[in-house]
Short mmCIF file of C-alpha atoms in Angstrom, two decimals:
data_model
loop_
_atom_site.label_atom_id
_atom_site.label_comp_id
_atom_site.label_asym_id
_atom_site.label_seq_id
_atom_site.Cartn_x
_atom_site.Cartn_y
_atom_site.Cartn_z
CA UNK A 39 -16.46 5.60 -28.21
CA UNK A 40 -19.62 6.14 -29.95
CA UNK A 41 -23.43 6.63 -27.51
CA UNK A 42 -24.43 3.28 -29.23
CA UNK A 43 -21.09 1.10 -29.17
CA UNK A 44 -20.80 2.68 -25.50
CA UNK A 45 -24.58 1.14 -24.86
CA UNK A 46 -23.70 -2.14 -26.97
CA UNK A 47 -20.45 -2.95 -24.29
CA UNK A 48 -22.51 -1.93 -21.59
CA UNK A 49 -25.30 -4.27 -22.86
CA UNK A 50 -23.60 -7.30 -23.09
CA UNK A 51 -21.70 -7.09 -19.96
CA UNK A 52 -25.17 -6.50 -18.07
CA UNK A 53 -26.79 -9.86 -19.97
CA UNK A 54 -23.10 -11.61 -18.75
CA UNK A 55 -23.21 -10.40 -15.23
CA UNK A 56 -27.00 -11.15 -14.97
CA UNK A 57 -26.20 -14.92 -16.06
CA UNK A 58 -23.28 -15.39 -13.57
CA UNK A 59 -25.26 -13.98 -11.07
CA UNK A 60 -28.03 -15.82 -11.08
CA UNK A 61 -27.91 -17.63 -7.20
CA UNK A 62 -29.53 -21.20 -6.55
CA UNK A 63 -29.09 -21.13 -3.27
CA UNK A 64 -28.48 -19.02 -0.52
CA UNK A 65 -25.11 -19.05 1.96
CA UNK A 66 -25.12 -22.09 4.00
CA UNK A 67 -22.87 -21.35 7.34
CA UNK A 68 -22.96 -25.13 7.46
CA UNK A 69 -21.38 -25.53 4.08
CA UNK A 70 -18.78 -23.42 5.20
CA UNK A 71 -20.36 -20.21 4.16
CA UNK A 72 -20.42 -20.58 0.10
CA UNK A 73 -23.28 -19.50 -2.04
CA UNK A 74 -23.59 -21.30 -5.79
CA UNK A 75 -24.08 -19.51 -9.11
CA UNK A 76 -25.09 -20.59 -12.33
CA UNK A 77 -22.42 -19.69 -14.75
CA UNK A 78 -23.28 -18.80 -18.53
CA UNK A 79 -21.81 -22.33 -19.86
CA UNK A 80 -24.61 -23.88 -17.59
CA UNK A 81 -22.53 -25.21 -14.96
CA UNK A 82 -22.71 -24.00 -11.24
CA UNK A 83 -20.00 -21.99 -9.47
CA UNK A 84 -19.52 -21.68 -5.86
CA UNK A 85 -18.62 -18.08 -4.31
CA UNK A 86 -16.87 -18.69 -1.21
CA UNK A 87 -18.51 -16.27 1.53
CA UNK A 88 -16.98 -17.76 5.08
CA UNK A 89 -14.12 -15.56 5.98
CA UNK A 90 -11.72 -18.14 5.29
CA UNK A 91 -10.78 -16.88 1.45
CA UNK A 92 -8.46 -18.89 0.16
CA UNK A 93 -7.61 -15.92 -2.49
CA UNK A 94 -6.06 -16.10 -5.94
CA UNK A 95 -1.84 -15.34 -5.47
CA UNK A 96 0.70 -14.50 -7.42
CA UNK A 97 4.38 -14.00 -6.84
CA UNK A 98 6.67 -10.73 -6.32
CA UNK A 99 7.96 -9.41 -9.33
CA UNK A 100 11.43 -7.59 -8.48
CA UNK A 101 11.44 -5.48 -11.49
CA UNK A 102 8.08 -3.85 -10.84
CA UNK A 103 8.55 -3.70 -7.08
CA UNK A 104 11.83 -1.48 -7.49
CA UNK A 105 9.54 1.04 -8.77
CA UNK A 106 7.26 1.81 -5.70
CA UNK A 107 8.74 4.68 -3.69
CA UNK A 108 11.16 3.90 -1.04
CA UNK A 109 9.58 4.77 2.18
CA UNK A 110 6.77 2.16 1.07
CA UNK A 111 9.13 -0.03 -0.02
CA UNK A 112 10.98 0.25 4.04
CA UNK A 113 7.20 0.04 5.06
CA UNK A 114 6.43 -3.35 3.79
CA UNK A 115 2.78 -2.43 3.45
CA UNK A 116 0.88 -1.40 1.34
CA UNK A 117 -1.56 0.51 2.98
CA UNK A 118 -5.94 -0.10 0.67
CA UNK A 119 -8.29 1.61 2.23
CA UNK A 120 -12.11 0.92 0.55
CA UNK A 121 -15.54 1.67 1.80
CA UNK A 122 -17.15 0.53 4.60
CA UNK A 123 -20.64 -0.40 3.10
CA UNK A 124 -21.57 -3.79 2.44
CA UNK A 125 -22.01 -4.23 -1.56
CA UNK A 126 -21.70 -7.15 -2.87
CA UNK A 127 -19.72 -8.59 -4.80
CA UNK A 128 -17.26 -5.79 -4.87
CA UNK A 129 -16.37 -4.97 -1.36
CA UNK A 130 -18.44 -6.87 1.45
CA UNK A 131 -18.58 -8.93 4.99
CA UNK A 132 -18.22 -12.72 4.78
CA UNK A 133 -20.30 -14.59 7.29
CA UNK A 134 -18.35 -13.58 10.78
CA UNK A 135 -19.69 -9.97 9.67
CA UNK A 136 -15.91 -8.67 10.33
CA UNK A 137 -13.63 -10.20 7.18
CA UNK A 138 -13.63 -7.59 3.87
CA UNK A 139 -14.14 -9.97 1.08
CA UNK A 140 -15.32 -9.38 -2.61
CA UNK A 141 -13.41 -8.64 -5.73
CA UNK A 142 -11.87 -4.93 -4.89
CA UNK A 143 -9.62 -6.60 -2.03
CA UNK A 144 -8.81 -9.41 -3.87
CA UNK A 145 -7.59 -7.61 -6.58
CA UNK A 146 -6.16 -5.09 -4.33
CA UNK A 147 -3.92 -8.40 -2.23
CA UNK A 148 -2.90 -9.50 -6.07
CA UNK A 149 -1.09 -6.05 -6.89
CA UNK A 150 0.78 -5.86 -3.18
CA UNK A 151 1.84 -9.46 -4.54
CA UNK A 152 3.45 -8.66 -7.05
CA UNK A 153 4.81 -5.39 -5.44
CA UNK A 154 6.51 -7.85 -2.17
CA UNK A 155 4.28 -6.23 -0.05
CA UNK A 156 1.74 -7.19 2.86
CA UNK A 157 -2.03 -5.73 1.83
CA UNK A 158 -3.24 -3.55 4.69
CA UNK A 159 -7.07 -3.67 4.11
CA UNK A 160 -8.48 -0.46 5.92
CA UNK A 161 -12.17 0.62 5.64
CA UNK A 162 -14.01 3.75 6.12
CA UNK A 163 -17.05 5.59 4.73
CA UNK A 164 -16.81 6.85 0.82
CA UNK A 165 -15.81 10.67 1.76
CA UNK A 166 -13.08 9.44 4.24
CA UNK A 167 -11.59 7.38 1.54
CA UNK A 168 -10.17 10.47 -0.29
CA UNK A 169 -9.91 12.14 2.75
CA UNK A 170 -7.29 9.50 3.54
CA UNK A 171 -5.32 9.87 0.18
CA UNK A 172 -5.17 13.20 0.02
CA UNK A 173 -3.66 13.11 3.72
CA UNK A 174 -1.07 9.91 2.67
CA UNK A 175 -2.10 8.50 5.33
CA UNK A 176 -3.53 5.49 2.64
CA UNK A 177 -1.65 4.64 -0.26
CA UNK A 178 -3.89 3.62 -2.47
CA UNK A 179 -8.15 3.20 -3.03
CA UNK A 180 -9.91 -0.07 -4.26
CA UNK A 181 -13.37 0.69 -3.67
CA UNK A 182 -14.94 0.64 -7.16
CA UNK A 183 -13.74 4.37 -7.93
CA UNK A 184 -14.55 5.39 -11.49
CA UNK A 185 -12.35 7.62 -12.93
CA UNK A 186 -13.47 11.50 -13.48
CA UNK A 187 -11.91 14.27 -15.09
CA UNK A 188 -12.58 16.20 -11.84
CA UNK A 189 -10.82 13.58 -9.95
CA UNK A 190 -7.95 13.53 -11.77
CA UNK A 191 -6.81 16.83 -11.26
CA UNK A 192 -5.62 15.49 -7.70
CA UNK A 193 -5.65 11.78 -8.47
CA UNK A 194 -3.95 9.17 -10.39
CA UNK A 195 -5.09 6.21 -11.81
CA UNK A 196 -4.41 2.81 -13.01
CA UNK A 197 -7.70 1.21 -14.27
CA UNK A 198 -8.61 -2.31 -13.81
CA UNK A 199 -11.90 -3.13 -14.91
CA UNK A 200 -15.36 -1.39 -16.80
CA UNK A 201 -17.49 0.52 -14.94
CA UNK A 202 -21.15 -0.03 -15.78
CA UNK A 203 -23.86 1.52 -13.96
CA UNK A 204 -27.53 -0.38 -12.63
CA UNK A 205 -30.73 1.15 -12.17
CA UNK A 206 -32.92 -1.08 -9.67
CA UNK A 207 -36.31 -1.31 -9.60
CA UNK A 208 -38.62 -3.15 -7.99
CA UNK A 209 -39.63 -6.80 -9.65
CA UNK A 210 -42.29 -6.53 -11.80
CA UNK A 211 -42.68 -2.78 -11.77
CA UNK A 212 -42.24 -2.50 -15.39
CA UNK A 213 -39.89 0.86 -15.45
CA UNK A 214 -37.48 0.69 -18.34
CA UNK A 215 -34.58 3.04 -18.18
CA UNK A 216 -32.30 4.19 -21.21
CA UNK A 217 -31.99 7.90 -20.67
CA UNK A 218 -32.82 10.37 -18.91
CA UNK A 219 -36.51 11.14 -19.76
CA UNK A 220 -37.09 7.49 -18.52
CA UNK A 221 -36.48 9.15 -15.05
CA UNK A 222 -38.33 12.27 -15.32
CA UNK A 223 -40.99 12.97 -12.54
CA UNK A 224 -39.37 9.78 -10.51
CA UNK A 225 -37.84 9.39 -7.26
CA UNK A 226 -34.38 7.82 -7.31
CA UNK A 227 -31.82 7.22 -5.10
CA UNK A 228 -28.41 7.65 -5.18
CA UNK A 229 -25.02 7.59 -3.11
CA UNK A 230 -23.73 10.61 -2.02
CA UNK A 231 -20.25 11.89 -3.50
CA UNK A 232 -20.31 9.32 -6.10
CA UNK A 233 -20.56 9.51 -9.94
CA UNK A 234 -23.72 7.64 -10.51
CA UNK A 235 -24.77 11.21 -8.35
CA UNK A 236 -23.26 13.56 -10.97
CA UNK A 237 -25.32 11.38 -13.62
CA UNK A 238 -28.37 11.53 -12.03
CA UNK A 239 -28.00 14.99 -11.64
CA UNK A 240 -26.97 15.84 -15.16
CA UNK A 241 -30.15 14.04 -16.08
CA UNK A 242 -32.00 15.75 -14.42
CA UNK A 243 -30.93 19.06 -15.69
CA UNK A 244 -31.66 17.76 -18.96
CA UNK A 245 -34.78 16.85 -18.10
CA UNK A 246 -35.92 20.53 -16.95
CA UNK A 247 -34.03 22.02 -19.98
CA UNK A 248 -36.36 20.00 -22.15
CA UNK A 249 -39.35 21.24 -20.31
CA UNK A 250 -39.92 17.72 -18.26
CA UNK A 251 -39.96 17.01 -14.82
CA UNK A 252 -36.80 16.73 -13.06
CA UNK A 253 -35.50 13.62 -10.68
CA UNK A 254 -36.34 13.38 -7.44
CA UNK A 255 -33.19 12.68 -5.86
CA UNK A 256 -33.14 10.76 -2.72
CA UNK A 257 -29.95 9.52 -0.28
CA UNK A 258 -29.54 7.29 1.88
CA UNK A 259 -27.05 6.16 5.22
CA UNK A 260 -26.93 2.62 3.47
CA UNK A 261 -28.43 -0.13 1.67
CA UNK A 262 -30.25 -1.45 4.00
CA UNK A 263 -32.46 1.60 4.40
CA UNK A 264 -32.80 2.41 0.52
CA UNK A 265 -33.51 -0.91 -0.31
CA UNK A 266 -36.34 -0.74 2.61
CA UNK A 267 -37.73 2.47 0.59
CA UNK A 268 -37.50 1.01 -2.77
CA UNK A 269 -39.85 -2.39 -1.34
CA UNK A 270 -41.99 0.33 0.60
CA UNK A 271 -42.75 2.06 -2.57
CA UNK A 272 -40.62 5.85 -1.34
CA UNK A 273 -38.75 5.43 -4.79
CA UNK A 274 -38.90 4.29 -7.24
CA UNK A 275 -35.64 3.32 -8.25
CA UNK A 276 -32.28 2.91 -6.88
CA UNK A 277 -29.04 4.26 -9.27
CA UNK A 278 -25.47 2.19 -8.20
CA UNK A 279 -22.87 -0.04 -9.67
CA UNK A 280 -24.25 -2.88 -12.02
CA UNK A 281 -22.60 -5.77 -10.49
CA UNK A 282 -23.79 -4.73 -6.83
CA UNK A 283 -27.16 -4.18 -8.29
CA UNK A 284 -27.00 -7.59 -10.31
CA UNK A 285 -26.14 -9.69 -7.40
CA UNK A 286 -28.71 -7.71 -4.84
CA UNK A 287 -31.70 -8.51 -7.74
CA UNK A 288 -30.67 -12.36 -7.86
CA UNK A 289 -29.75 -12.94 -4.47
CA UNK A 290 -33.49 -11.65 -3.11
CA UNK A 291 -35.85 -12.32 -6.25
CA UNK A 292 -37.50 -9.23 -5.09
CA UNK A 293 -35.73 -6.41 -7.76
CA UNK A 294 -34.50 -6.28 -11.26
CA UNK A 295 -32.26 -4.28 -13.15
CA UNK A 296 -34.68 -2.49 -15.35
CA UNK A 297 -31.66 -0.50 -17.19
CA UNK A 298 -27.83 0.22 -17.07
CA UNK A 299 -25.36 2.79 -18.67
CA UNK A 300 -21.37 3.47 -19.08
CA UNK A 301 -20.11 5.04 -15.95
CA UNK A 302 -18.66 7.61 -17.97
CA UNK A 303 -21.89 8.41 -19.89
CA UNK A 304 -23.01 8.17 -23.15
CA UNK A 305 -20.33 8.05 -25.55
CA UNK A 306 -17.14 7.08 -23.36
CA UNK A 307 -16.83 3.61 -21.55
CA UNK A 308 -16.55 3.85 -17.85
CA UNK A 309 -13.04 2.87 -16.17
CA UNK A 310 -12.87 1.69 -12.64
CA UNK A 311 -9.10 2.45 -10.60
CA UNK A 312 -7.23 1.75 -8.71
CA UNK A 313 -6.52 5.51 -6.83
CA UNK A 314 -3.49 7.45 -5.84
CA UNK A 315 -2.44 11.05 -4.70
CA UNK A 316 -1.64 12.46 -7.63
CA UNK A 317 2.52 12.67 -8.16
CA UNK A 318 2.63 10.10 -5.38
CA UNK A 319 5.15 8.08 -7.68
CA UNK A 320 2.41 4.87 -7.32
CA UNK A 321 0.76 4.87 -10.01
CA UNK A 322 3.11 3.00 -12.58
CA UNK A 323 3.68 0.24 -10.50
CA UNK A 324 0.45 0.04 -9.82
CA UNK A 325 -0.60 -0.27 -12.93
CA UNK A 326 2.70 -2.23 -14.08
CA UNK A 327 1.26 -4.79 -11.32
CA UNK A 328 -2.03 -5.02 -12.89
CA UNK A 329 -0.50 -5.89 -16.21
CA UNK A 330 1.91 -8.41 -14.54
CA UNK A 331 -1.39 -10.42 -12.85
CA UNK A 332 -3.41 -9.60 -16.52
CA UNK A 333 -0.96 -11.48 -18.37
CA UNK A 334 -0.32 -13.94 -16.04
CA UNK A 335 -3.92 -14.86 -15.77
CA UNK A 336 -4.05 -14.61 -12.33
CA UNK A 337 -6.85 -11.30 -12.76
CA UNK A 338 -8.81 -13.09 -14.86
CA UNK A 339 -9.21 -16.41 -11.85
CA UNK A 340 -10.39 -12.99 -9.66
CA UNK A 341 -13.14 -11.89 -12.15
CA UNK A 342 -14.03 -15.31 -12.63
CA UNK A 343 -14.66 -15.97 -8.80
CA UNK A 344 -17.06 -13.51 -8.47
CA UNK A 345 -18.60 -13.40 -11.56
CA UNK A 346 -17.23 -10.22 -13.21
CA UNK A 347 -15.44 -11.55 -15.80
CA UNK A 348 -17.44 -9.75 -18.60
CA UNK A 349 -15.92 -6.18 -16.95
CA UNK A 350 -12.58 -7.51 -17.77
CA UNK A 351 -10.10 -5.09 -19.67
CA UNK A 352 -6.66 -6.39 -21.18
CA UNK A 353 -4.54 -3.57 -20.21
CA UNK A 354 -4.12 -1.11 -16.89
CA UNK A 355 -4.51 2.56 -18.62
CA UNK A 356 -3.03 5.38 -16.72
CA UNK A 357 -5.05 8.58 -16.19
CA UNK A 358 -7.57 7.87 -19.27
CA UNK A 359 -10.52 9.86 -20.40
CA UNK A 360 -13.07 10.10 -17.82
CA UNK A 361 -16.37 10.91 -16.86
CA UNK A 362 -16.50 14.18 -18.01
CA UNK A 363 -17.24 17.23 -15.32
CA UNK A 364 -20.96 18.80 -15.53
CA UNK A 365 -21.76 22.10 -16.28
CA UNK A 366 -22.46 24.04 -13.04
#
């Protein structure tokens, strides 16, 4: 994909997103924990956050469940693990501050549909997430993982929606970001382990090999905290998924997404997976699943509920091009 197709997809996903994420009102525990957006046709959308979900289902498909391997199969689980931070509207609390909601575990309940088997949500930090594949003792990761050609050499993948990228700014601060001299000289922060981090970083080295300043990168223990530093004034901008970014910036008033880019850089669109152990024999009927629930239109109700449906795709790829590894 071309650097300005790449930035055209990326665009009008972002001007999407920012629509259907535009919040009226804040969540009312006595309206049974809901908050309601105004969609792009104009009319106004509720996003259920009590912990009573009442999620999007589908049924078993036999077919595609004789695929997973056996011992899952005897298991009747299937064991998700996804991160433990709170970022909405991809993986988050609903309002008893215990029940993982968002759009990565509903997806995630919609596959072990259609594979016959009972989702096992588990949640730990980001490192322990592929700590936990590569030990088996998870099955598979929903947790917004983009894929990487460094991951993939002990991961597989079945990709279920774009992957666009949000840099967060302070309202009214008047930073505009579309590369990386944009963020030369400022302080951004990042995630740790992630691969809005190998960005940043690549920008940055581009930055000194041009003879400008290079990003000061700053991390984090969560949210909370960076979003305290980026109101302070510490940095200047934060770097993390566009829809958690998008919903953050009209759920406060107080940021704005002053910029956003492919999370596979500049001339490949960014793929978010659904992540296996590599050879672990899931990863066609994982991806068979997300077909099933694509064509069925049961995915698209899943987007829809949390606003995401502009980082829809209309097929689950297996191992595609990824972000590409940086020069060391």
């Amino acid at each position: 994909m071309s650097t300005s197709l790449a930035r055209r997809r990326t665009t009008a996903a972002v001007l999407g997103l920012a629509c259907a994420l535009v919040l009226s009102a804040c969540a009312n525990p006595t309206d049974g924990g809901t908050t309601e957006v105004a969609a792009t046709s104009g009319t106004k959308t509720k996003i259920n956050l009590s912990p009573d979900q009442d999620r999007v289902t589908t049924d078993k498909v036999d077919s595609i469940a004789a695929e997973v391997p056996e011992a899952i199969r005897k298991r009747g689980t299937l064991e998700i693990v996804g991160s433990s931070g709170s970022a909405a509207p991809l993986t988050f609390y609903a309002t008893d501050n215990k029940t993982v909601i968002g759009v990565e575990p509903d997806l995630a309940h919609l596959v072990a549909d259609v594979l016959g088997l009972k989702a096992d949500i588990n949640t730990v930090s980001w490192e322990n997430i592929f700590v936990g594949l590569d030990s088996a003792k998870y099955d598979v990761g929903f947790s917004n993982i983009t894929v990487t050609e460094e991951r993939k050499e002990k991961y597989d993948f079945a990709t279920y929606r774009e992957d666009n990228l949000g840099f967060e700014a302070r309202k009214g601060s008047g930073l505009k970001v579309t590369g990386p001299a944009d963020v030369a000289g400022r302080t951004v922060a990042v995630g740790s382990g992630t691969n809005q981090e190998k960005l940043l970083i690549e920008w940055s080295r581009e930055n000194e090999k041009a003879g400008r300043k290079p990003v000061d990168i700053k991390y984090y223990q969560n949210d909370s905290d960076t979003y305290l530093a980026l109101q302070s004034g510490r940095i200047d901008l934060y770097l993390g998924p566009n829809p958690t970014a998008a919903y953050h910036a009209a759920a406060t008033g107080k940021t704005e997404v002053v910029g956003t880019y492919s999370g596979a850089g500049a001339t490949l669109q960014g793929l978010i997976a659904a992540t296996t152990k590599k050879d672990s024999g899931l990863v066609k009927p994982l991806a068979d699943a997300l077909d099933h629930v694509i064509e069925n239109g049961t995915y698209a109700k899943v987007l829809g509920r949390w606003g995401l449906s502009d980082e829809a795709v209309t097929k689950s790829g297996i191992n595609p091009p990824g972000l590409p590894r940086t020069d060391k």
